[in-house]
Amino acid sequence: MSLSFFCKQRIVNKMIKMEKFKLDAFFLITMLILVTAVLTWVLPGGTYDRVEQDGRQVVVEGTYQTVDSDPQGVFDVLKSPIKGFEQTAEIIFFILIIGGFFSVLEKTGTIGIIIKNMALFFNAHETIKMFYIPVLMTLISLGGAILGLGEELIVLTPLIISISLVLGYDTIVGISISLVAAATGYSAGFLNPFNVGIAQGVAEIPLYSGIGYRLIVWIVFTGIAIFFTMRYAMKIQKNPELSLTAKMDKEKRKEIKILEKTDKVTLAHKLIMFAFGGALILLVWGIVKQGWYIQEIAALFLGLSFLTAVIYRMNPAETSSAFARGAASLVKISIFIAFARAIVIVAGDGKILDPILHGLVYVFSKFHPIVSSQFMFIAHSIISFFVVSSSGQAVLTIPILAPLSDLIGLSRQITVLAFQLGQGIIHIFIPTSPIVLAILGIGRVSLSDWFSWCWKLVLILTITAMLLLIPPYFMGW
């Protein structure tokens, strides 16, 4: 399909809007640093005693005492983001390496070619065509759950929409296969480095621990997303006029030539997928058996980047260019993480972090721990409108919520789960998400039309998430 088919100017306009949202997020986080600094001059200082327990610092209940605050001046504020980079350097390098790997993988075209060939297979076999949606949504959801698949889908969305139209569905189905599957997989991630990985690291609990229950959550979430999409897809197959994009799709189908010819899956593509699968197995083994942490996982993906380039016979210049391009795409997120950490640093250095924690303990102690976890879920959903980055939000909120959970009888594991579910579900439709705007722009679907289609799904997932926060408490998870 030609690029003009997706309306270049509309995509450009969407991208301009995305940049404004990003700038707003940085402005907000900078204002929060300044507000926190002002509070160090206003609030009384305080501190809790802490002890090391199971390799993490735990607040000792009942040890809060007031101390003199340490007001933070202009120079302290200016130094705080630098300290933030220092304290989150490992996380930032990890994110940049993941971005570099995805860019190298994208340059090989492996994922797009496999999706296209899979579509040809389903199109040629009428009896199994209905499995196209659940199979592809499961694969994309897995990508979100394991690798934090997000921005990469912007490249694949035109292909997925085109294939969906050829198979008799509509643009909404194509967007759902891409956006909904990734968002549900991301929020229910069990090996996702960008939410659960970073949040567990900040919370000082074993990396990717609790994977069993998270797998259950992922299965439930992915099942709901597939059922909702399939139900709509079957309805418009019977009556295409019920589609929200029926008129536009008629024009789109005239220009589609996506399945007239397809690229062959070469030996290199097969070897790349084999290497990728082997790396995931090695990742699980390293985490479970060897206690791998961020450095080891980052090293694995760095090595996989080089191996992918060798298999595809990319020369050094192509490899370094692709890797640098992928890393560069995540530089803004990395800066955001450092600035988010700066808020905690200013509050901690000013000795007002524990007074804030003490106040939250007073409020949350009035509720059952389960209700508190659900409040955390709701709070993260609201924060996501302003802090889109899951990594940035984890660095911003978990340093406060992790010790809070210790004091109100809630496990840090449940606190991390409330964070990832609350932060993730809302990314199906929030207008401040660059991914949402880009994908809707590519499909030429308005935000209002998309919301009218997905709001019931978001509500179902929200209720399900709040219910899924209950069993872990009784399981002692």
Short mmCIF file of C-alpha atoms in Angstrom, two decimals, residues 131-363:
data_model
loop_
_atom_site.label_atom_id
_atom_site.label_comp_id
_atom_site.label_asym_id
_atom_site.label_seq_id
_atom_site.Cartn_x
_atom_site.Cartn_y
_atom_site.Cartn_z
CA PHE A 131 -7.65 -17.79 13.86
CA TYR A 132 -5.72 -14.87 12.35
CA ILE A 133 -6.93 -12.46 15.05
CA PRO A 134 -6.26 -14.61 18.16
CA VAL A 135 -2.90 -15.86 16.87
CA LEU A 136 -1.55 -12.42 15.95
CA MET A 137 -2.98 -10.74 19.06
CA THR A 138 -1.40 -13.42 21.24
CA LEU A 139 1.99 -12.91 19.58
CA ILE A 140 1.82 -9.10 19.91
CA SER A 141 0.59 -9.38 23.49
CA LEU A 142 3.55 -11.65 24.22
CA GLY A 143 5.80 -9.00 22.72
CA GLY A 144 4.34 -6.47 25.13
CA ALA A 145 4.56 -8.82 28.10
CA ILE A 146 8.14 -9.95 27.48
CA LEU A 147 9.85 -7.09 25.66
CA GLY A 148 7.66 -4.06 26.30
CA LEU A 149 6.65 -3.80 22.64
CA GLY A 150 5.30 -0.31 22.01
CA GLU A 151 6.78 2.22 19.59
CA GLU A 152 7.87 -0.62 17.30
CA LEU A 153 4.20 -1.26 16.46
CA ILE A 154 3.92 2.10 14.72
CA VAL A 155 6.01 0.63 11.90
CA LEU A 156 3.95 -2.59 11.74
CA THR A 157 0.48 -1.03 12.06
CA PRO A 158 0.02 -0.13 8.33
CA LEU A 159 0.81 -3.75 7.45
CA ILE A 160 -1.56 -5.14 10.10
CA ILE A 161 -4.42 -2.82 9.06
CA SER A 162 -3.95 -3.74 5.39
CA ILE A 163 -3.99 -7.47 6.11
CA SER A 164 -7.09 -7.08 8.29
CA LEU A 165 -8.91 -5.32 5.45
CA VAL A 166 -7.91 -8.03 2.95
CA LEU A 167 -9.22 -10.72 5.29
CA GLY A 168 -12.62 -9.03 5.48
CA TYR A 169 -12.28 -7.05 8.69
CA ASP A 170 -11.98 -3.29 9.15
CA THR A 171 -9.49 -0.66 10.28
CA ILE A 172 -10.73 -0.83 13.88
CA VAL A 173 -9.89 -4.54 14.00
CA GLY A 174 -6.42 -3.83 12.61
CA ILE A 175 -5.79 -1.14 15.23
CA SER A 176 -7.09 -3.41 17.98
CA ILE A 177 -4.79 -6.24 16.91
CA SER A 178 -1.90 -3.81 17.15
CA LEU A 179 -2.69 -1.34 19.94
CA VAL A 180 -5.00 -3.31 22.27
CA ALA A 181 -2.92 -6.47 22.16
CA ALA A 182 0.29 -4.56 22.92
CA ALA A 183 -1.29 -2.48 25.70
CA THR A 184 -2.87 -5.46 27.47
CA GLY A 185 0.32 -7.49 27.15
CA TYR A 186 2.40 -4.56 28.35
CA SER A 187 0.25 -3.90 31.41
CA ALA A 188 0.15 -7.58 32.38
CA GLY A 189 3.82 -8.09 31.54
CA PHE A 190 5.75 -10.81 33.31
CA LEU A 191 9.19 -10.14 31.76
CA ASN A 192 8.61 -6.58 30.56
CA PRO A 193 11.82 -4.65 31.31
CA PHE A 194 10.17 -1.23 31.12
CA ASN A 195 7.50 -1.63 33.80
CA VAL A 196 7.77 -4.71 35.99
CA GLY A 197 11.55 -4.98 35.60
CA ILE A 198 12.31 -1.38 36.58
CA ALA A 199 9.56 -1.22 39.23
CA GLN A 200 10.84 -4.38 40.95
CA GLY A 201 14.37 -3.01 40.79
CA VAL A 202 13.30 0.25 42.45
CA ALA A 203 11.20 -1.68 44.99
CA GLU A 204 14.25 -3.83 45.80
CA ILE A 205 12.54 -7.16 45.22
CA PRO A 206 13.99 -9.99 43.09
CA LEU A 207 13.84 -9.20 39.40
CA TYR A 208 10.86 -10.87 37.66
CA SER A 209 9.78 -12.60 40.86
CA GLY A 210 6.08 -13.48 41.07
CA ILE A 211 6.09 -14.54 37.43
CA GLY A 212 3.53 -17.32 38.01
CA TYR A 213 0.67 -15.05 39.03
CA ARG A 214 1.61 -12.48 36.41
CA LEU A 215 1.31 -15.20 33.76
CA ILE A 216 -2.25 -15.83 34.96
CA VAL A 217 -3.02 -12.10 34.76
CA TRP A 218 -1.55 -11.97 31.24
CA ILE A 219 -3.66 -14.94 30.09
CA VAL A 220 -6.84 -13.35 31.50
CA PHE A 221 -6.10 -9.94 29.99
CA THR A 222 -5.12 -11.29 26.58
CA GLY A 223 -8.19 -13.55 26.53
CA ILE A 224 -10.49 -10.62 27.24
CA ALA A 225 -8.85 -8.48 24.54
CA ILE A 226 -9.11 -11.27 21.95
CA PHE A 227 -12.74 -12.05 22.82
CA PHE A 228 -13.74 -8.39 22.60
CA THR A 229 -12.01 -7.93 19.24
CA MET A 230 -13.30 -11.23 17.80
CA ARG A 231 -16.86 -10.42 18.82
CA TYR A 232 -16.72 -7.13 16.91
CA ALA A 233 -14.90 -8.70 13.94
CA MET A 234 -17.53 -11.42 13.52
CA LYS A 235 -20.29 -8.81 13.71
CA ILE A 236 -18.87 -6.67 10.91
CA GLN A 237 -18.08 -9.72 8.78
CA LYS A 238 -21.78 -10.53 8.81
CA ASN A 239 -22.77 -6.91 8.22
CA PRO A 240 -19.90 -4.65 7.02
CA GLU A 241 -22.12 -1.57 7.29
CA LEU A 242 -21.93 -1.86 11.10
CA SER A 243 -18.24 -1.00 10.95
CA LEU A 244 -17.24 2.38 12.36
CA THR A 245 -14.94 2.83 9.37
CA ALA A 246 -17.08 1.21 6.66
CA LYS A 247 -17.06 4.09 4.17
CA MET A 248 -13.34 4.80 4.53
CA ASP A 249 -12.43 1.11 4.29
CA LYS A 250 -14.15 0.75 0.92
CA GLU A 251 -11.73 3.30 -0.50
CA LYS A 252 -8.75 1.73 1.27
CA ARG A 253 -9.41 -1.74 -0.14
CA LYS A 254 -9.15 -0.38 -3.71
CA GLU A 255 -5.49 0.47 -3.14
CA ILE A 256 -4.42 -2.60 -1.17
CA LYS A 257 -1.90 -4.85 -2.91
CA ILE A 258 -0.21 -6.12 0.23
CA LEU A 259 -0.84 -9.82 -0.37
CA GLU A 260 -0.41 -9.91 -4.15
CA LYS A 261 3.23 -10.78 -3.60
CA THR A 262 5.23 -11.31 -0.44
CA ASP A 263 8.84 -11.57 0.54
CA LYS A 264 10.23 -15.00 1.15
CA VAL A 265 11.23 -16.05 4.65
CA THR A 266 14.94 -16.65 4.19
CA LEU A 267 17.32 -18.80 6.19
CA ALA A 268 18.62 -15.62 7.83
CA HIS A 269 15.13 -14.70 9.04
CA LYS A 270 14.63 -18.19 10.46
CA LEU A 271 18.01 -18.10 12.22
CA ILE A 272 17.22 -14.68 13.69
CA MET A 273 13.94 -15.95 15.14
CA PHE A 274 15.71 -19.06 16.42
CA ALA A 275 18.37 -16.88 18.09
CA PHE A 276 15.66 -14.65 19.55
CA GLY A 277 13.76 -17.63 20.97
CA GLY A 278 16.98 -19.06 22.37
CA ALA A 279 17.79 -15.73 24.01
CA LEU A 280 14.40 -15.68 25.74
CA ILE A 281 14.97 -19.19 27.09
CA LEU A 282 18.43 -18.13 28.27
CA LEU A 283 16.87 -15.04 29.86
CA VAL A 284 14.41 -17.09 31.92
CA TRP A 285 17.15 -19.56 32.93
CA GLY A 286 19.48 -16.75 33.96
CA ILE A 287 16.84 -15.01 36.06
CA VAL A 288 15.52 -18.16 37.75
CA LYS A 289 18.74 -20.15 38.18
CA GLN A 290 21.55 -17.59 38.18
CA GLY A 291 19.87 -14.57 39.73
CA TRP A 292 20.51 -12.34 36.74
CA TYR A 293 19.78 -8.66 37.17
CA ILE A 294 19.77 -5.61 34.91
CA GLN A 295 23.44 -5.80 33.89
CA GLU A 296 23.25 -9.43 32.80
CA ILE A 297 19.97 -8.94 30.92
CA ALA A 298 21.32 -5.86 29.15
CA ALA A 299 24.45 -7.80 28.20
CA LEU A 300 22.28 -10.59 26.75
CA PHE A 301 20.39 -8.18 24.47
CA LEU A 302 23.58 -6.40 23.48
CA GLY A 303 25.02 -9.75 22.42
CA LEU A 304 21.78 -10.64 20.63
CA SER A 305 22.02 -7.34 18.71
CA PHE A 306 25.48 -8.28 17.42
CA LEU A 307 24.39 -11.84 16.63
CA THR A 308 21.36 -10.61 14.68
CA ALA A 309 23.58 -8.29 12.65
CA VAL A 310 26.03 -11.12 11.90
CA ILE A 311 23.26 -13.51 10.82
CA TYR A 312 21.75 -10.88 8.50
CA ARG A 313 25.22 -9.98 7.20
CA MET A 314 24.94 -6.33 8.15
CA ASN A 315 28.23 -4.47 7.84
CA PRO A 316 29.66 -2.61 10.88
CA ALA A 317 28.43 0.78 9.65
CA GLU A 318 24.86 -0.48 9.17
CA THR A 319 24.89 -2.21 12.55
CA SER A 320 26.19 0.75 14.50
CA SER A 321 23.84 3.13 12.68
CA ALA A 322 20.78 0.95 13.38
CA PHE A 323 21.75 0.40 17.01
CA ALA A 324 22.44 4.10 17.60
CA ARG A 325 19.13 5.04 15.95
CA GLY A 326 17.21 2.70 18.26
CA ALA A 327 19.03 3.92 21.35
CA ALA A 328 18.47 7.54 20.31
CA SER A 329 14.72 6.94 20.10
CA LEU A 330 14.71 6.26 23.85
CA VAL A 331 16.96 9.13 24.96
CA LYS A 332 13.98 11.32 25.93
CA ILE A 333 12.56 8.54 28.09
CA SER A 334 15.99 8.12 29.71
CA ILE A 335 16.19 11.83 30.52
CA PHE A 336 12.66 11.68 31.89
CA ILE A 337 13.68 8.84 34.24
CA ALA A 338 16.59 10.88 35.60
CA PHE A 339 14.37 13.93 36.15
CA ALA A 340 11.69 11.80 37.84
CA ARG A 341 14.35 10.45 40.18
CA ALA A 342 15.41 14.05 40.89
CA ILE A 343 12.07 14.65 42.64
CA VAL A 344 12.78 11.82 45.09
CA ILE A 345 16.35 13.06 45.56
CA VAL A 346 15.26 16.63 46.41
CA ALA A 347 12.63 15.31 48.84
CA GLY A 348 15.10 12.90 50.43
CA ASP A 349 17.93 15.42 50.75
CA GLY A 350 15.48 17.94 52.16
CA LYS A 351 14.31 15.34 54.71
CA ILE A 352 10.64 15.65 53.70
CA LEU A 353 10.31 12.26 51.97
CA ASP A 354 9.57 10.42 55.21
CA PRO A 355 7.07 13.04 56.42
CA ILE A 356 5.18 12.55 53.13
CA LEU A 357 5.37 8.80 53.66
CA HIS A 358 4.16 9.23 57.26
CA GLY A 359 1.16 11.23 56.05
CA LEU A 360 0.27 8.58 53.46
CA VAL A 361 0.52 5.87 56.12
CA TYR A 362 -1.98 7.81 58.24
CA VAL A 363 -4.45 7.93 55.33
#
